[in-house]
């Protein structure tokens, strides 16, 4: 039986859920707090199992036109020497590509698709959810418009996809407090540069105190330049490992960053294939915010209200899991309603499928996730190496990567035992 479903939040997770639920015949309304959507933000990665969900929604051609199919994820030391190369996408044995894409452009594409399929009257801009209550078989949501008016909307289900600062999460868990910070600050930028390596590779270089991540997020332009996304992570506090610190105030999130804060650490990071300080100096935008998450919740559901995406399981941006897990949430909640007609039982099934895995990823990312292999090499060879096998057994690295990927839900469709390799190239 079709349901009236209200989704609070028009980000990637909320929009993916709207499209999946509409496909199954439900009447879906999306309320987004922003009054005007703009292609803001920087790059993100969509893992193959998230791309598979978007493909089922008929979005693969649009993704292929706007994104870069990631060929490999390379882990390197701060000298640019390769520690491990993990082949991604079709060549890595997956059913779908992995895509690197501009977050804002992806959100706009999903919004346009939702408007075309759901109708303009179901896609509401400028309404921020401020609270919700249960009223029998309905949820009554209170919202505030961008011009200050109060609005009430009723639905059979409320999905709160309103981000790490979720109003509904705070209503359900009023004593939770601020997000937890691990002492790491991130500077995220985009630059136009000549393609590096094969023009499709993502690289994570450095160690837990300073790390540089870089990958292209758009195809090369006619002039030969390519828009690349880069991230400088620098640890400001050593006592925050595992997320034990209170995050800086929200006024210090997503603010303009300064190149001067990066050069003392990254000013001499010149790799054989990339001039890191040169890329930083060419930034077309530079934003700064803390690396934060929240403790996993004991439950997401309250009657006919549930959480999705960062509202449910904010995690450190490690392993390309943020947007990917939100999209998997969208697929799971649609599946739950297909398989179970009783609303609250369906929401319980959705939570049972998704909450344990997401809690495990939060835990793994607090232990640095895949980035831990960078620390293993840095501790043993801070000045670099001639041959990797003189520093660490490549089989040890390979086994660690495979354990993390299995826990994070990577699903290869064909055997690819030789697709991921460690390397000693300098």
PDB file of C-alpha atoms in Angstrom, residues 101-313:
ATOM      1  CA  UNK A 101      32.387  13.640  -8.391  1.00  0.00           C
ATOM      2  CA  UNK A 102      31.701  17.181  -7.214  1.00  0.00           C
ATOM      3  CA  UNK A 103      29.276  16.870  -4.320  1.00  0.00           C
ATOM      4  CA  UNK A 104      27.269  19.967  -5.222  1.00  0.00           C
ATOM      5  CA  UNK A 105      26.880  18.943  -8.861  1.00  0.00           C
ATOM      6  CA  UNK A 106      25.718  15.480  -7.796  1.00  0.00           C
ATOM      7  CA  UNK A 107      23.161  16.951  -5.388  1.00  0.00           C
ATOM      8  CA  UNK A 108      21.804  19.233  -8.125  1.00  0.00           C
ATOM      9  CA  UNK A 109      21.507  16.320 -10.537  1.00  0.00           C
ATOM     10  CA  UNK A 110      19.598  14.265  -7.959  1.00  0.00           C
ATOM     11  CA  UNK A 111      17.345  17.230  -7.166  1.00  0.00           C
ATOM     12  CA  UNK A 112      16.521  17.779 -10.848  1.00  0.00           C
ATOM     13  CA  UNK A 113      15.690  14.094 -11.241  1.00  0.00           C
ATOM     14  CA  UNK A 114      13.474  14.171  -8.165  1.00  0.00           C
ATOM     15  CA  UNK A 115      11.623  17.256  -9.414  1.00  0.00           C
ATOM     16  CA  UNK A 116      11.060  15.580 -12.784  1.00  0.00           C
ATOM     17  CA  UNK A 117       9.749  12.360 -11.227  1.00  0.00           C
ATOM     18  CA  UNK A 118       7.974  13.505  -8.065  1.00  0.00           C
ATOM     19  CA  UNK A 119       6.746  16.895  -9.328  1.00  0.00           C
ATOM     20  CA  UNK A 120       7.581  20.429  -8.256  1.00  0.00           C
ATOM     21  CA  UNK A 121       4.856  20.427  -5.600  1.00  0.00           C
ATOM     22  CA  UNK A 122       6.636  17.548  -3.806  1.00  0.00           C
ATOM     23  CA  UNK A 123      10.084  19.166  -3.757  1.00  0.00           C
ATOM     24  CA  UNK A 124      10.039  22.017  -1.261  1.00  0.00           C
ATOM     25  CA  UNK A 125      12.912  24.466  -0.821  1.00  0.00           C
ATOM     26  CA  UNK A 126      13.276  26.815   2.123  1.00  0.00           C
ATOM     27  CA  UNK A 127      11.592  24.661   4.807  1.00  0.00           C
ATOM     28  CA  UNK A 128      13.681  23.569   7.796  1.00  0.00           C
ATOM     29  CA  UNK A 129      12.305  20.923  10.143  1.00  0.00           C
ATOM     30  CA  UNK A 130      12.150  22.083  13.755  1.00  0.00           C
ATOM     31  CA  UNK A 131      10.391  19.150  15.411  1.00  0.00           C
ATOM     32  CA  UNK A 132       7.987  16.258  15.014  1.00  0.00           C
ATOM     33  CA  UNK A 133       5.448  14.301  17.051  1.00  0.00           C
ATOM     34  CA  UNK A 134       3.380  11.163  16.610  1.00  0.00           C
ATOM     35  CA  UNK A 135      -0.392  11.441  16.237  1.00  0.00           C
ATOM     36  CA  UNK A 136      -1.874   7.958  15.851  1.00  0.00           C
ATOM     37  CA  UNK A 137      -0.876   6.606  12.446  1.00  0.00           C
ATOM     38  CA  UNK A 138       0.559   9.957  11.391  1.00  0.00           C
ATOM     39  CA  UNK A 139       3.631  12.026  12.045  1.00  0.00           C
ATOM     40  CA  UNK A 140       3.109  15.751  12.491  1.00  0.00           C
ATOM     41  CA  UNK A 141       6.200  17.710  11.475  1.00  0.00           C
ATOM     42  CA  UNK A 142       6.820  21.345  12.335  1.00  0.00           C
ATOM     43  CA  UNK A 143       8.893  23.352   9.878  1.00  0.00           C
ATOM     44  CA  UNK A 144      10.039  26.945   9.551  1.00  0.00           C
ATOM     45  CA  UNK A 145      10.275  28.612   6.161  1.00  0.00           C
ATOM     46  CA  UNK A 146      13.179  30.749   5.021  1.00  0.00           C
ATOM     47  CA  UNK A 147      11.007  33.847   5.490  1.00  0.00           C
ATOM     48  CA  UNK A 148      10.123  32.927   9.085  1.00  0.00           C
ATOM     49  CA  UNK A 149       6.676  31.337   8.732  1.00  0.00           C
ATOM     50  CA  UNK A 150       5.671  28.187  10.620  1.00  0.00           C
ATOM     51  CA  UNK A 151       4.415  25.224   8.576  1.00  0.00           C
ATOM     52  CA  UNK A 152       2.876  21.933   9.687  1.00  0.00           C
ATOM     53  CA  UNK A 153       3.049  18.829   7.491  1.00  0.00           C
ATOM     54  CA  UNK A 154       1.477  15.447   8.150  1.00  0.00           C
ATOM     55  CA  UNK A 155       2.714  12.135   6.777  1.00  0.00           C
ATOM     56  CA  UNK A 156       2.575   8.413   7.428  1.00  0.00           C
ATOM     57  CA  UNK A 157       6.366   8.281   7.843  1.00  0.00           C
ATOM     58  CA  UNK A 158       9.059  10.859   8.585  1.00  0.00           C
ATOM     59  CA  UNK A 159      12.609  10.158   7.425  1.00  0.00           C
ATOM     60  CA  UNK A 160      15.022  12.623   9.012  1.00  0.00           C
ATOM     61  CA  UNK A 161      17.926  13.054   6.597  1.00  0.00           C
ATOM     62  CA  UNK A 162      18.880  16.426   8.034  1.00  0.00           C
ATOM     63  CA  UNK A 163      22.584  15.871   8.575  1.00  0.00           C
ATOM     64  CA  UNK A 164      25.065  15.671  11.421  1.00  0.00           C
ATOM     65  CA  UNK A 165      23.292  18.517  13.257  1.00  0.00           C
ATOM     66  CA  UNK A 166      19.905  16.807  12.817  1.00  0.00           C
ATOM     67  CA  UNK A 167      17.043  18.489  14.652  1.00  0.00           C
ATOM     68  CA  UNK A 168      15.131  15.213  14.882  1.00  0.00           C
ATOM     69  CA  UNK A 169      18.126  13.318  16.255  1.00  0.00           C
ATOM     70  CA  UNK A 170      18.530  16.040  18.878  1.00  0.00           C
ATOM     71  CA  UNK A 171      14.824  15.748  19.727  1.00  0.00           C
ATOM     72  CA  UNK A 172      15.155  11.989  20.182  1.00  0.00           C
ATOM     73  CA  UNK A 173      18.475  12.264  22.080  1.00  0.00           C
ATOM     74  CA  UNK A 174      18.460  15.702  23.751  1.00  0.00           C
ATOM     75  CA  UNK A 175      21.447  14.957  25.999  1.00  0.00           C
ATOM     76  CA  UNK A 176      23.804  13.771  23.273  1.00  0.00           C
ATOM     77  CA  UNK A 177      25.726  17.021  22.988  1.00  0.00           C
ATOM     78  CA  UNK A 178      28.058  18.236  20.259  1.00  0.00           C
ATOM     79  CA  UNK A 179      29.787  16.015  17.690  1.00  0.00           C
ATOM     80  CA  UNK A 180      33.012  14.350  18.807  1.00  0.00           C
ATOM     81  CA  UNK A 181      36.272  15.653  17.376  1.00  0.00           C
ATOM     82  CA  UNK A 182      39.471  13.651  16.926  1.00  0.00           C
ATOM     83  CA  UNK A 183      41.805  16.652  16.946  1.00  0.00           C
ATOM     84  CA  UNK A 184      42.228  16.675  13.155  1.00  0.00           C
ATOM     85  CA  UNK A 185      41.374  19.733  11.063  1.00  0.00           C
ATOM     86  CA  UNK A 186      40.618  19.381   7.357  1.00  0.00           C
ATOM     87  CA  UNK A 187      41.216  21.906   4.609  1.00  0.00           C
ATOM     88  CA  UNK A 188      39.345  20.913   1.454  1.00  0.00           C
ATOM     89  CA  UNK A 189      39.968  22.610  -1.859  1.00  0.00           C
ATOM     90  CA  UNK A 190      39.596  22.323  -5.606  1.00  0.00           C
ATOM     91  CA  UNK A 191      42.155  23.353  -8.220  1.00  0.00           C
ATOM     92  CA  UNK A 192      42.500  23.204 -11.983  1.00  0.00           C
ATOM     93  CA  UNK A 193      45.657  21.286 -12.833  1.00  0.00           C
ATOM     94  CA  UNK A 194      47.172  18.994 -15.389  1.00  0.00           C
ATOM     95  CA  UNK A 195      45.969  15.398 -14.870  1.00  0.00           C
ATOM     96  CA  UNK A 196      48.272  13.355 -12.609  1.00  0.00           C
ATOM     97  CA  UNK A 197      49.104   9.668 -12.988  1.00  0.00           C
ATOM     98  CA  UNK A 198      46.369   8.263 -15.286  1.00  0.00           C
ATOM     99  CA  UNK A 199      43.922  11.113 -14.620  1.00  0.00           C
ATOM    100  CA  UNK A 200      41.568   8.755 -12.738  1.00  0.00           C
ATOM    101  CA  UNK A 201      43.500   7.788  -9.595  1.00  0.00           C
ATOM    102  CA  UNK A 202      42.748   8.742  -6.001  1.00  0.00           C
ATOM    103  CA  UNK A 203      45.780   9.102  -3.716  1.00  0.00           C
ATOM    104  CA  UNK A 204      46.069   9.236   0.069  1.00  0.00           C
ATOM    105  CA  UNK A 205      49.555  10.201   1.188  1.00  0.00           C
ATOM    106  CA  UNK A 206      51.179  10.898   4.549  1.00  0.00           C
ATOM    107  CA  UNK A 207      50.360   9.669   8.047  1.00  0.00           C
ATOM    108  CA  UNK A 208      48.026  10.317  10.959  1.00  0.00           C
ATOM    109  CA  UNK A 209      49.545  13.710  11.815  1.00  0.00           C
ATOM    110  CA  UNK A 210      49.487  15.092   8.278  1.00  0.00           C
ATOM    111  CA  UNK A 211      47.798  13.636   5.244  1.00  0.00           C
ATOM    112  CA  UNK A 212      47.177  14.806   1.689  1.00  0.00           C
ATOM    113  CA  UNK A 213      44.301  13.299  -0.327  1.00  0.00           C
ATOM    114  CA  UNK A 214      43.828  14.131  -3.997  1.00  0.00           C
ATOM    115  CA  UNK A 215      41.640  12.933  -6.859  1.00  0.00           C
ATOM    116  CA  UNK A 216      40.044  14.341 -10.034  1.00  0.00           C
ATOM    117  CA  UNK A 217      36.301  15.075  -9.940  1.00  0.00           C
ATOM    118  CA  UNK A 218      35.582  16.022 -13.556  1.00  0.00           C
ATOM    119  CA  UNK A 219      36.788  14.911 -16.984  1.00  0.00           C
ATOM    120  CA  UNK A 220      39.692  16.873 -18.540  1.00  0.00           C
ATOM    121  CA  UNK A 221      38.686  20.130 -20.230  1.00  0.00           C
ATOM    122  CA  UNK A 222      39.548  21.069 -23.846  1.00  0.00           C
ATOM    123  CA  UNK A 223      42.524  23.090 -22.525  1.00  0.00           C
ATOM    124  CA  UNK A 224      43.975  19.931 -20.932  1.00  0.00           C
ATOM    125  CA  UNK A 225      43.304  20.959 -17.339  1.00  0.00           C
ATOM    126  CA  UNK A 226      41.225  18.912 -14.927  1.00  0.00           C
ATOM    127  CA  UNK A 227      39.298  19.892 -11.816  1.00  0.00           C
ATOM    128  CA  UNK A 228      40.864  18.040  -8.915  1.00  0.00           C
ATOM    129  CA  UNK A 229      39.731  17.792  -5.328  1.00  0.00           C
ATOM    130  CA  UNK A 230      42.307  17.814  -2.563  1.00  0.00           C
ATOM    131  CA  UNK A 231      42.258  17.589   1.217  1.00  0.00           C
ATOM    132  CA  UNK A 232      44.925  18.550   3.711  1.00  0.00           C
ATOM    133  CA  UNK A 233      44.464  16.895   7.095  1.00  0.00           C
ATOM    134  CA  UNK A 234      46.563  18.283   9.931  1.00  0.00           C
ATOM    135  CA  UNK A 235      46.376  17.120  13.534  1.00  0.00           C
ATOM    136  CA  UNK A 236      45.980  20.026  15.957  1.00  0.00           C
ATOM    137  CA  UNK A 237      45.395  17.952  19.095  1.00  0.00           C
ATOM    138  CA  UNK A 238      47.047  14.657  19.986  1.00  0.00           C
ATOM    139  CA  UNK A 239      44.621  13.859  22.798  1.00  0.00           C
ATOM    140  CA  UNK A 240      41.600  13.349  20.566  1.00  0.00           C
ATOM    141  CA  UNK A 241      42.289   9.938  19.067  1.00  0.00           C
ATOM    142  CA  UNK A 242      39.076   7.970  19.030  1.00  0.00           C
ATOM    143  CA  UNK A 243      36.930  11.093  19.086  1.00  0.00           C
ATOM    144  CA  UNK A 244      37.367  12.164  22.693  1.00  0.00           C
ATOM    145  CA  UNK A 245      37.210  15.925  22.135  1.00  0.00           C
ATOM    146  CA  UNK A 246      34.274  18.299  21.798  1.00  0.00           C
ATOM    147  CA  UNK A 247      34.130  19.715  18.292  1.00  0.00           C
ATOM    148  CA  UNK A 248      34.813  23.402  17.679  1.00  0.00           C
ATOM    149  CA  UNK A 249      31.668  25.519  17.535  1.00  0.00           C
ATOM    150  CA  UNK A 250      29.587  25.428  14.350  1.00  0.00           C
ATOM    151  CA  UNK A 251      30.684  28.966  13.525  1.00  0.00           C
ATOM    152  CA  UNK A 252      34.106  27.443  12.808  1.00  0.00           C
ATOM    153  CA  UNK A 253      32.737  24.879  10.338  1.00  0.00           C
ATOM    154  CA  UNK A 254      32.834  25.246   6.575  1.00  0.00           C
ATOM    155  CA  UNK A 255      34.604  28.583   6.751  1.00  0.00           C
ATOM    156  CA  UNK A 256      37.120  29.882   4.242  1.00  0.00           C
ATOM    157  CA  UNK A 257      40.544  28.391   4.830  1.00  0.00           C
ATOM    158  CA  UNK A 258      43.942  30.018   4.517  1.00  0.00           C
ATOM    159  CA  UNK A 259      46.788  28.685   2.391  1.00  0.00           C
ATOM    160  CA  UNK A 260      49.182  30.111   4.988  1.00  0.00           C
ATOM    161  CA  UNK A 261      47.946  27.503   7.481  1.00  0.00           C
ATOM    162  CA  UNK A 262      49.017  24.695   5.131  1.00  0.00           C
ATOM    163  CA  UNK A 263      52.428  25.670   3.816  1.00  0.00           C
ATOM    164  CA  UNK A 264      54.434  25.046   7.027  1.00  0.00           C
ATOM    165  CA  UNK A 265      53.324  21.385   6.854  1.00  0.00           C
ATOM    166  CA  UNK A 266      52.817  20.680   3.156  1.00  0.00           C
ATOM    167  CA  UNK A 267      55.090  23.254   1.540  1.00  0.00           C
ATOM    168  CA  UNK A 268      57.813  20.706   0.689  1.00  0.00           C
ATOM    169  CA  UNK A 269      55.558  17.771  -0.278  1.00  0.00           C
ATOM    170  CA  UNK A 270      56.665  17.428  -3.897  1.00  0.00           C
ATOM    171  CA  UNK A 271      55.970  14.035  -5.407  1.00  0.00           C
ATOM    172  CA  UNK A 272      57.432  12.723  -8.680  1.00  0.00           C
ATOM    173  CA  UNK A 273      53.927  12.996 -10.161  1.00  0.00           C
ATOM    174  CA  UNK A 274      52.456  16.025  -8.331  1.00  0.00           C
ATOM    175  CA  UNK A 275      53.638  19.363  -6.930  1.00  0.00           C
ATOM    176  CA  UNK A 276      51.501  19.496  -3.786  1.00  0.00           C
ATOM    177  CA  UNK A 277      52.230  23.129  -2.757  1.00  0.00           C
ATOM    178  CA  UNK A 278      51.692  24.186  -6.373  1.00  0.00           C
ATOM    179  CA  UNK A 279      48.250  22.574  -6.389  1.00  0.00           C
ATOM    180  CA  UNK A 280      47.366  24.200  -3.061  1.00  0.00           C
ATOM    181  CA  UNK A 281      48.375  27.655  -4.317  1.00  0.00           C
ATOM    182  CA  UNK A 282      46.091  27.244  -7.355  1.00  0.00           C
ATOM    183  CA  UNK A 283      43.005  26.635  -5.203  1.00  0.00           C
ATOM    184  CA  UNK A 284      39.767  27.902  -6.722  1.00  0.00           C
ATOM    185  CA  UNK A 285      38.133  27.441  -3.321  1.00  0.00           C
ATOM    186  CA  UNK A 286      39.384  26.400   0.120  1.00  0.00           C
ATOM    187  CA  UNK A 287      37.178  25.428   3.057  1.00  0.00           C
ATOM    188  CA  UNK A 288      38.098  24.374   6.578  1.00  0.00           C
ATOM    189  CA  UNK A 289      36.290  22.216   9.108  1.00  0.00           C
ATOM    190  CA  UNK A 290      36.992  19.702  11.886  1.00  0.00           C
ATOM    191  CA  UNK A 291      36.971  15.921  11.408  1.00  0.00           C
ATOM    192  CA  UNK A 292      34.025  14.859  13.552  1.00  0.00           C
ATOM    193  CA  UNK A 293      31.555  12.049  14.099  1.00  0.00           C
ATOM    194  CA  UNK A 294      29.037  10.969  16.716  1.00  0.00           C
ATOM    195  CA  UNK A 295      28.746   7.871  18.864  1.00  0.00           C
ATOM    196  CA  UNK A 296      26.504   5.173  17.335  1.00  0.00           C
ATOM    197  CA  UNK A 297      22.932   5.317  18.620  1.00  0.00           C
ATOM    198  CA  UNK A 298      21.095   2.456  20.342  1.00  0.00           C
ATOM    199  CA  UNK A 299      18.199   2.963  17.934  1.00  0.00           C
ATOM    200  CA  UNK A 300      17.193   5.196  15.018  1.00  0.00           C
ATOM    201  CA  UNK A 301      13.448   4.633  15.054  1.00  0.00           C
ATOM    202  CA  UNK A 302      10.766   6.234  17.198  1.00  0.00           C
ATOM    203  CA  UNK A 303       7.369   5.012  16.058  1.00  0.00           C
ATOM    204  CA  UNK A 304       6.996   6.151  12.444  1.00  0.00           C
ATOM    205  CA  UNK A 305      10.042   8.414  12.609  1.00  0.00           C
ATOM    206  CA  UNK A 306      13.525   7.249  11.624  1.00  0.00           C
ATOM    207  CA  UNK A 307      16.940   8.625  10.746  1.00  0.00           C
ATOM    208  CA  UNK A 308      18.998   8.284   7.561  1.00  0.00           C
ATOM    209  CA  UNK A 309      22.479   9.248   6.404  1.00  0.00           C
ATOM    210  CA  UNK A 310      24.540  11.611   8.555  1.00  0.00           C
ATOM    211  CA  UNK A 311      21.570  12.126  10.869  1.00  0.00           C
ATOM    212  CA  UNK A 312      21.780   8.427  11.728  1.00  0.00           C
ATOM    213  CA  UNK A 313      25.498   7.637  11.515  1.00  0.00           C
TER     214      UNK A 313
END
